[in-house]
C-alpha cells in the first residue's frame, strides 16, 4: 500500500505546482504520470495539480498514480471560457475580445470534483466550437467546491491588462471573485520569459487594488527545461 498523503506537513516556502499539463493535454504536453511522480520526489515536493486543457481524461490515473506514490493529488482543469454564451457557435466576437479565455479550476473537495466533471462534460456537449468551452453562466451555477486561478497571460484579466484596459481587467476580476467567493479566486503570475516581468508587476498591482490573493505558477508542459 502507498503511504497516505492526507497528513503531509507543508513548510512555509514549499512550492506546489497548481498549473500543470500532462500528456492528456493532447498535442500540447509531454508530461507522463509516472515520470512526473519521480520528478516530484526528486525535488522533495509533496503535492501537485493536474490542469489539462479542456478535459479531465487523466484525472483518475493522475489521482491514483500520485496517491500511490505518497503525494497529495489536486484535481483541476484548464477551462476555455467563451467571451459570450457557450451556446453561440459563431466566428464573430466583439472588438477587443478574444473568442475564449483560459481559466484554471481546482477542486477543493468532492463536490468541487463533481462540478469539474459536469463543466468538462457540458463544454463538449454544449460549448464545443474549435474548443470545448464553458461560459460564466454555467460556471456560476457549478462553482461550489472550486477555486479559480486567472491562468496567466491567456486569461481574461491578463488580456485586458496587456491591452491597456485596466478598468475592464478590474471588472473581470470582480466577476470571478463574485462567482467563486472571497479568497477563492487568485490572480496568477508566471515568469517564463523577459516580457512577463512587466505583466507580473501589473498583475501584482491589480491584486493590491482589488484585494485579491496572488499565486505563482509555472504552466508546465515538460518535466525538463
mmCIF file of C-alpha atoms in Angstrom:
data_model
loop_
_atom_site.group_PDB
_atom_site.id
_atom_site.type_symbol
_atom_site.label_atom_id
_atom_site.label_comp_id
_atom_site.label_asym_id
_atom_site.label_seq_id
_atom_site.Cartn_x
_atom_site.Cartn_y
_atom_site.Cartn_z
ATOM 1 C CA UNK A 1 0.000 0.000 0.000
ATOM 2 C CA UNK A 2 1.111 3.550 -0.638
ATOM 3 C CA UNK A 3 1.742 5.905 2.207
ATOM 4 C CA UNK A 4 -1.226 8.170 2.832
ATOM 5 C CA UNK A 5 -0.814 11.763 1.703
ATOM 6 C CA UNK A 6 -3.533 13.289 3.883
ATOM 7 C CA UNK A 7 -1.227 14.084 6.830
ATOM 8 C CA UNK A 8 1.548 15.786 4.891
ATOM 9 C CA UNK A 9 3.142 18.775 6.584
ATOM 10 C CA UNK A 10 3.960 21.734 4.379
ATOM 11 C CA UNK A 11 6.693 24.246 5.166
ATOM 12 C CA UNK A 12 6.069 27.940 4.583
ATOM 13 C CA UNK A 13 8.287 28.071 1.468
ATOM 14 C CA UNK A 14 7.169 24.811 -0.131
ATOM 15 C CA UNK A 15 6.176 25.178 -3.779
ATOM 16 C CA UNK A 16 3.251 23.274 -5.262
ATOM 17 C CA UNK A 17 2.572 23.137 -8.992
ATOM 18 C CA UNK A 18 -1.025 24.311 -9.408
ATOM 19 C CA UNK A 19 -0.894 24.747 -13.195
ATOM 20 C CA UNK A 20 0.475 21.626 -14.865
ATOM 21 C CA UNK A 21 -0.428 19.809 -18.072
ATOM 22 C CA UNK A 22 0.030 16.090 -18.596
ATOM 23 C CA UNK A 23 0.120 14.253 -21.908
ATOM 24 C CA UNK A 24 -3.667 14.133 -21.648
ATOM 25 C CA UNK A 25 -3.432 17.741 -22.874
ATOM 26 C CA UNK A 26 -3.352 16.212 -26.321
ATOM 27 C CA UNK A 27 -0.653 17.536 -28.689
ATOM 28 C CA UNK A 28 0.316 20.097 -26.033
ATOM 29 C CA UNK A 29 2.207 18.498 -23.140
ATOM 30 C CA UNK A 30 4.795 15.715 -22.887
ATOM 31 C CA UNK A 31 4.490 15.056 -19.135
ATOM 32 C CA UNK A 32 3.685 11.426 -18.334
ATOM 33 C CA UNK A 33 2.309 10.488 -14.935
ATOM 34 C CA UNK A 34 4.883 8.041 -13.552
ATOM 35 C CA UNK A 35 7.883 10.186 -14.584
ATOM 36 C CA UNK A 36 6.052 13.142 -13.013
ATOM 37 C CA UNK A 37 5.807 11.290 -9.696
ATOM 38 C CA UNK A 38 9.538 10.549 -9.818
ATOM 39 C CA UNK A 39 10.323 14.193 -10.572
ATOM 40 C CA UNK A 40 8.171 15.363 -7.646
ATOM 41 C CA UNK A 41 10.112 13.033 -5.363
ATOM 42 C CA UNK A 42 13.419 14.279 -6.788
ATOM 43 C CA UNK A 43 12.500 17.847 -5.861
ATOM 44 C CA UNK A 44 11.028 16.878 -2.494
ATOM 45 C CA UNK A 45 7.582 18.181 -3.434
ATOM 46 C CA UNK A 46 4.551 16.883 -1.577
ATOM 47 C CA UNK A 47 1.596 17.792 -3.813
ATOM 48 C CA UNK A 48 0.784 18.601 -7.422
ATOM 49 C CA UNK A 49 -2.225 19.574 -9.521
ATOM 50 C CA UNK A 50 -3.372 18.405 -12.935
ATOM 51 C CA UNK A 51 -4.903 21.129 -15.127
ATOM 52 C CA UNK A 52 -5.214 19.709 -18.623
ATOM 53 C CA UNK A 53 -6.671 21.766 -21.454
ATOM 54 C CA UNK A 54 -10.418 21.381 -21.772
ATOM 55 C CA UNK A 55 -10.597 17.806 -20.497
ATOM 56 C CA UNK A 56 -10.337 15.554 -17.452
ATOM 57 C CA UNK A 57 -9.275 12.401 -19.272
ATOM 58 C CA UNK A 58 -6.298 11.879 -16.973
ATOM 59 C CA UNK A 59 -7.896 12.757 -13.637
ATOM 60 C CA UNK A 60 -8.392 9.232 -12.257
ATOM 61 C CA UNK A 61 -4.998 7.940 -13.429
ATOM 62 C CA UNK A 62 -3.294 11.068 -12.079
ATOM 63 C CA UNK A 63 -5.028 10.712 -8.716
ATOM 64 C CA UNK A 64 -4.154 7.037 -8.354
ATOM 65 C CA UNK A 65 -0.545 7.442 -9.526
ATOM 66 C CA UNK A 66 0.248 10.309 -7.172
ATOM 67 C CA UNK A 67 -1.687 8.879 -4.247
ATOM 68 C CA UNK A 68 0.128 5.551 -4.563
ATOM 69 C CA UNK A 69 3.487 7.367 -4.683
ATOM 70 C CA UNK A 70 2.679 9.238 -1.462
ATOM 71 C CA UNK A 71 1.810 12.669 -2.862
ATOM 72 C CA UNK A 72 -1.306 14.775 -2.494
ATOM 73 C CA UNK A 73 -3.039 14.937 -5.889
ATOM 74 C CA UNK A 74 -5.026 18.071 -6.698
ATOM 75 C CA UNK A 75 -7.602 17.600 -9.431
ATOM 76 C CA UNK A 76 -8.137 20.505 -11.767
ATOM 77 C CA UNK A 77 -8.991 21.566 -15.278
ATOM 78 C CA UNK A 78 -7.963 24.458 -17.525
ATOM 79 C CA UNK A 79 -11.242 25.694 -18.904
ATOM 80 C CA UNK A 80 -11.889 27.664 -22.059
ATOM 81 C CA UNK A 81 -14.340 30.449 -21.176
ATOM 82 C CA UNK A 82 -16.368 31.739 -24.113
ATOM 83 C CA UNK A 83 -16.425 35.537 -24.343
ATOM 84 C CA UNK A 84 -20.216 35.264 -24.684
ATOM 85 C CA UNK A 85 -22.529 32.287 -24.444
ATOM 86 C CA UNK A 86 -21.191 28.755 -24.843
ATOM 87 C CA UNK A 87 -24.311 28.060 -26.922
ATOM 88 C CA UNK A 88 -23.260 30.519 -29.627
ATOM 89 C CA UNK A 89 -21.211 28.742 -32.298
ATOM 90 C CA UNK A 90 -20.146 31.700 -34.390
ATOM 91 C CA UNK A 91 -16.778 33.104 -35.548
ATOM 92 C CA UNK A 92 -17.923 36.628 -34.655
ATOM 93 C CA UNK A 93 -16.972 38.234 -31.355
ATOM 94 C CA UNK A 94 -16.755 41.860 -30.152
ATOM 95 C CA UNK A 95 -13.757 44.043 -30.969
ATOM 96 C CA UNK A 96 -11.098 43.932 -28.288
ATOM 97 C CA UNK A 97 -12.189 40.495 -27.121
ATOM 98 C CA UNK A 98 -10.800 37.027 -27.738
ATOM 99 C CA UNK A 99 -13.146 34.193 -28.767
ATOM 100 C CA UNK A 100 -12.352 32.461 -25.467
ATOM 101 C CA UNK A 101 -10.169 32.900 -22.393
ATOM 102 C CA UNK A 102 -8.315 30.436 -20.174
ATOM 103 C CA UNK A 103 -9.222 29.856 -16.536
ATOM 104 C CA UNK A 104 -7.712 27.296 -14.152
ATOM 105 C CA UNK A 105 -10.188 25.485 -11.901
ATOM 106 C CA UNK A 106 -9.106 23.381 -8.899
ATOM 107 C CA UNK A 107 -11.321 21.048 -6.891
ATOM 108 C CA UNK A 108 -11.166 21.683 -3.150
ATOM 109 C CA UNK A 109 -13.357 18.714 -2.243
ATOM 110 C CA UNK A 110 -15.564 16.006 -3.752
ATOM 111 C CA UNK A 111 -18.329 18.480 -4.556
ATOM 112 C CA UNK A 112 -15.779 20.520 -6.488
ATOM 113 C CA UNK A 113 -14.649 17.406 -8.360
ATOM 114 C CA UNK A 114 -18.240 16.620 -9.376
ATOM 115 C CA UNK A 115 -18.645 20.191 -10.604
ATOM 116 C CA UNK A 116 -15.428 19.903 -12.623
ATOM 117 C CA UNK A 117 -16.742 16.746 -14.279
ATOM 118 C CA UNK A 118 -20.046 18.466 -15.038
ATOM 119 C CA UNK A 119 -18.343 21.522 -16.527
ATOM 120 C CA UNK A 120 -15.982 19.430 -18.648
ATOM 121 C CA UNK A 121 -18.908 17.418 -19.993
ATOM 122 C CA UNK A 122 -21.040 20.457 -20.805
ATOM 123 C CA UNK A 123 -18.065 22.066 -22.533
ATOM 124 C CA UNK A 124 -18.135 19.271 -25.093
ATOM 125 C CA UNK A 125 -21.871 18.628 -25.368
ATOM 126 C CA UNK A 126 -22.975 22.287 -25.428
ATOM 127 C CA UNK A 127 -19.976 24.539 -25.932
ATOM 128 C CA UNK A 128 -17.790 22.779 -28.482
ATOM 129 C CA UNK A 129 -16.692 25.244 -31.142
ATOM 130 C CA UNK A 130 -12.996 24.855 -32.024
ATOM 131 C CA UNK A 131 -12.522 24.297 -28.281
ATOM 132 C CA UNK A 132 -14.731 22.680 -25.607
ATOM 133 C CA UNK A 133 -15.987 25.892 -23.973
ATOM 134 C CA UNK A 134 -17.977 26.821 -20.922
ATOM 135 C CA UNK A 135 -19.299 30.263 -20.051
ATOM 136 C CA UNK A 136 -19.684 32.371 -16.920
ATOM 137 C CA UNK A 137 -23.349 31.425 -16.507
ATOM 138 C CA UNK A 138 -22.524 27.711 -16.377
ATOM 139 C CA UNK A 139 -19.511 28.317 -14.139
ATOM 140 C CA UNK A 140 -21.531 30.385 -11.668
ATOM 141 C CA UNK A 141 -24.125 27.609 -11.392
ATOM 142 C CA UNK A 142 -21.435 24.992 -10.708
ATOM 143 C CA UNK A 143 -18.771 26.821 -8.718
ATOM 144 C CA UNK A 144 -19.181 25.236 -5.283
ATOM 145 C CA UNK A 145 -16.071 23.475 -4.086
ATOM 146 C CA UNK A 146 -13.948 25.140 -6.763
ATOM 147 C CA UNK A 147 -11.011 27.523 -6.539
ATOM 148 C CA UNK A 148 -10.181 29.705 -9.537
ATOM 149 C CA UNK A 149 -6.838 30.889 -10.908
ATOM 150 C CA UNK A 150 -6.699 33.604 -13.559
ATOM 151 C CA UNK A 151 -4.497 31.402 -15.815
ATOM 152 C CA UNK A 152 -1.643 33.741 -16.599
ATOM 153 C CA UNK A 153 -1.163 35.519 -19.911
ATOM 154 C CA UNK A 154 -4.047 33.809 -21.732
ATOM 155 C CA UNK A 155 -6.635 34.596 -19.099
ATOM 156 C CA UNK A 156 -9.146 37.408 -19.481
ATOM 157 C CA UNK A 157 -7.546 39.618 -16.841
ATOM 158 C CA UNK A 158 -4.067 39.451 -18.377
ATOM 159 C CA UNK A 159 -5.526 40.038 -21.837
ATOM 160 C CA UNK A 160 -7.112 43.322 -20.826
ATOM 161 C CA UNK A 161 -4.073 44.421 -18.800
ATOM 162 C CA UNK A 162 -1.816 43.865 -21.827
ATOM 163 C CA UNK A 163 -4.241 45.874 -23.986
ATOM 164 C CA UNK A 164 -4.186 48.778 -21.528
ATOM 165 C CA UNK A 165 -7.797 48.285 -20.447
ATOM 166 C CA UNK A 166 -7.167 48.161 -16.706
ATOM 167 C CA UNK A 167 -10.737 49.068 -15.774
ATOM 168 C CA UNK A 168 -12.028 46.066 -17.731
ATOM 169 C CA UNK A 169 -9.422 43.865 -16.020
ATOM 170 C CA UNK A 170 -10.682 45.079 -12.652
ATOM 171 C CA UNK A 171 -14.267 44.375 -13.720
ATOM 172 C CA UNK A 172 -13.364 40.834 -14.809
ATOM 173 C CA UNK A 173 -11.547 40.197 -11.535
ATOM 174 C CA UNK A 174 -14.635 41.298 -9.620
ATOM 175 C CA UNK A 175 -16.874 38.999 -11.659
ATOM 176 C CA UNK A 176 -14.693 35.988 -10.908
ATOM 177 C CA UNK A 177 -14.491 36.855 -7.219
ATOM 178 C CA UNK A 178 -18.279 37.057 -7.125
ATOM 179 C CA UNK A 179 -18.529 33.617 -8.729
ATOM 180 C CA UNK A 180 -16.001 31.821 -6.512
ATOM 181 C CA UNK A 181 -16.360 33.819 -3.301
ATOM 182 C CA UNK A 182 -13.988 35.947 -1.259
ATOM 183 C CA UNK A 183 -10.498 34.458 -1.029
ATOM 184 C CA UNK A 184 -11.252 31.720 -3.578
ATOM 185 C CA UNK A 185 -10.117 33.444 -6.756
ATOM 186 C CA UNK A 186 -6.387 34.067 -7.273
ATOM 187 C CA UNK A 187 -4.519 36.238 -9.736
ATOM 188 C CA UNK A 188 -1.888 34.001 -11.297
ATOM 189 C CA UNK A 189 1.628 35.234 -12.074
ATOM 190 C CA UNK A 190 4.152 33.416 -14.273
ATOM 191 C CA UNK A 191 7.767 34.267 -15.051
ATOM 192 C CA UNK A 192 8.583 32.342 -18.224
ATOM 193 C CA UNK A 193 10.201 34.967 -20.420
ATOM 194 C CA UNK A 194 11.529 38.515 -20.226
ATOM 195 C CA UNK A 195 8.286 40.161 -21.347
ATOM 196 C CA UNK A 196 6.453 38.542 -18.410
ATOM 197 C CA UNK A 197 8.248 40.807 -15.899
ATOM 198 C CA UNK A 198 6.140 43.862 -16.694
ATOM 199 C CA UNK A 199 2.920 41.838 -16.738
ATOM 200 C CA UNK A 200 3.726 40.290 -13.347
ATOM 201 C CA UNK A 201 4.196 43.756 -11.869
ATOM 202 C CA UNK A 202 0.878 44.952 -13.302
ATOM 203 C CA UNK A 203 -0.974 41.863 -12.042
ATOM 204 C CA UNK A 204 0.543 42.345 -8.586
ATOM 205 C CA UNK A 205 -0.585 45.978 -8.619
ATOM 206 C CA UNK A 206 -4.095 44.899 -9.656
ATOM 207 C CA UNK A 207 -4.156 42.350 -6.839
ATOM 208 C CA UNK A 208 -3.476 45.144 -4.359
ATOM 209 C CA UNK A 209 -6.134 47.396 -5.857
ATOM 210 C CA UNK A 210 -8.755 44.624 -5.860
ATOM 211 C CA UNK A 211 -7.697 42.971 -2.586
ATOM 212 C CA UNK A 212 -7.187 39.647 -4.357
ATOM 213 C CA UNK A 213 -4.599 36.992 -3.454
ATOM 214 C CA UNK A 214 -1.688 36.147 -5.757
ATOM 215 C CA UNK A 215 -0.397 32.698 -6.712
ATOM 216 C CA UNK A 216 2.812 31.819 -8.555
ATOM 217 C CA UNK A 217 2.569 29.119 -11.210
ATOM 218 C CA UNK A 218 4.721 27.654 -13.958
ATOM 219 C CA UNK A 219 2.242 26.370 -16.611
ATOM 220 C CA UNK A 220 4.271 23.169 -17.011
ATOM 221 C CA UNK A 221 4.253 21.217 -20.267
ATOM 222 C CA UNK A 222 7.605 19.399 -19.865
ATOM 223 C CA UNK A 223 9.491 17.769 -16.995
ATOM 224 C CA UNK A 224 12.784 19.385 -18.008
ATOM 225 C CA UNK A 225 13.581 22.902 -19.106
#
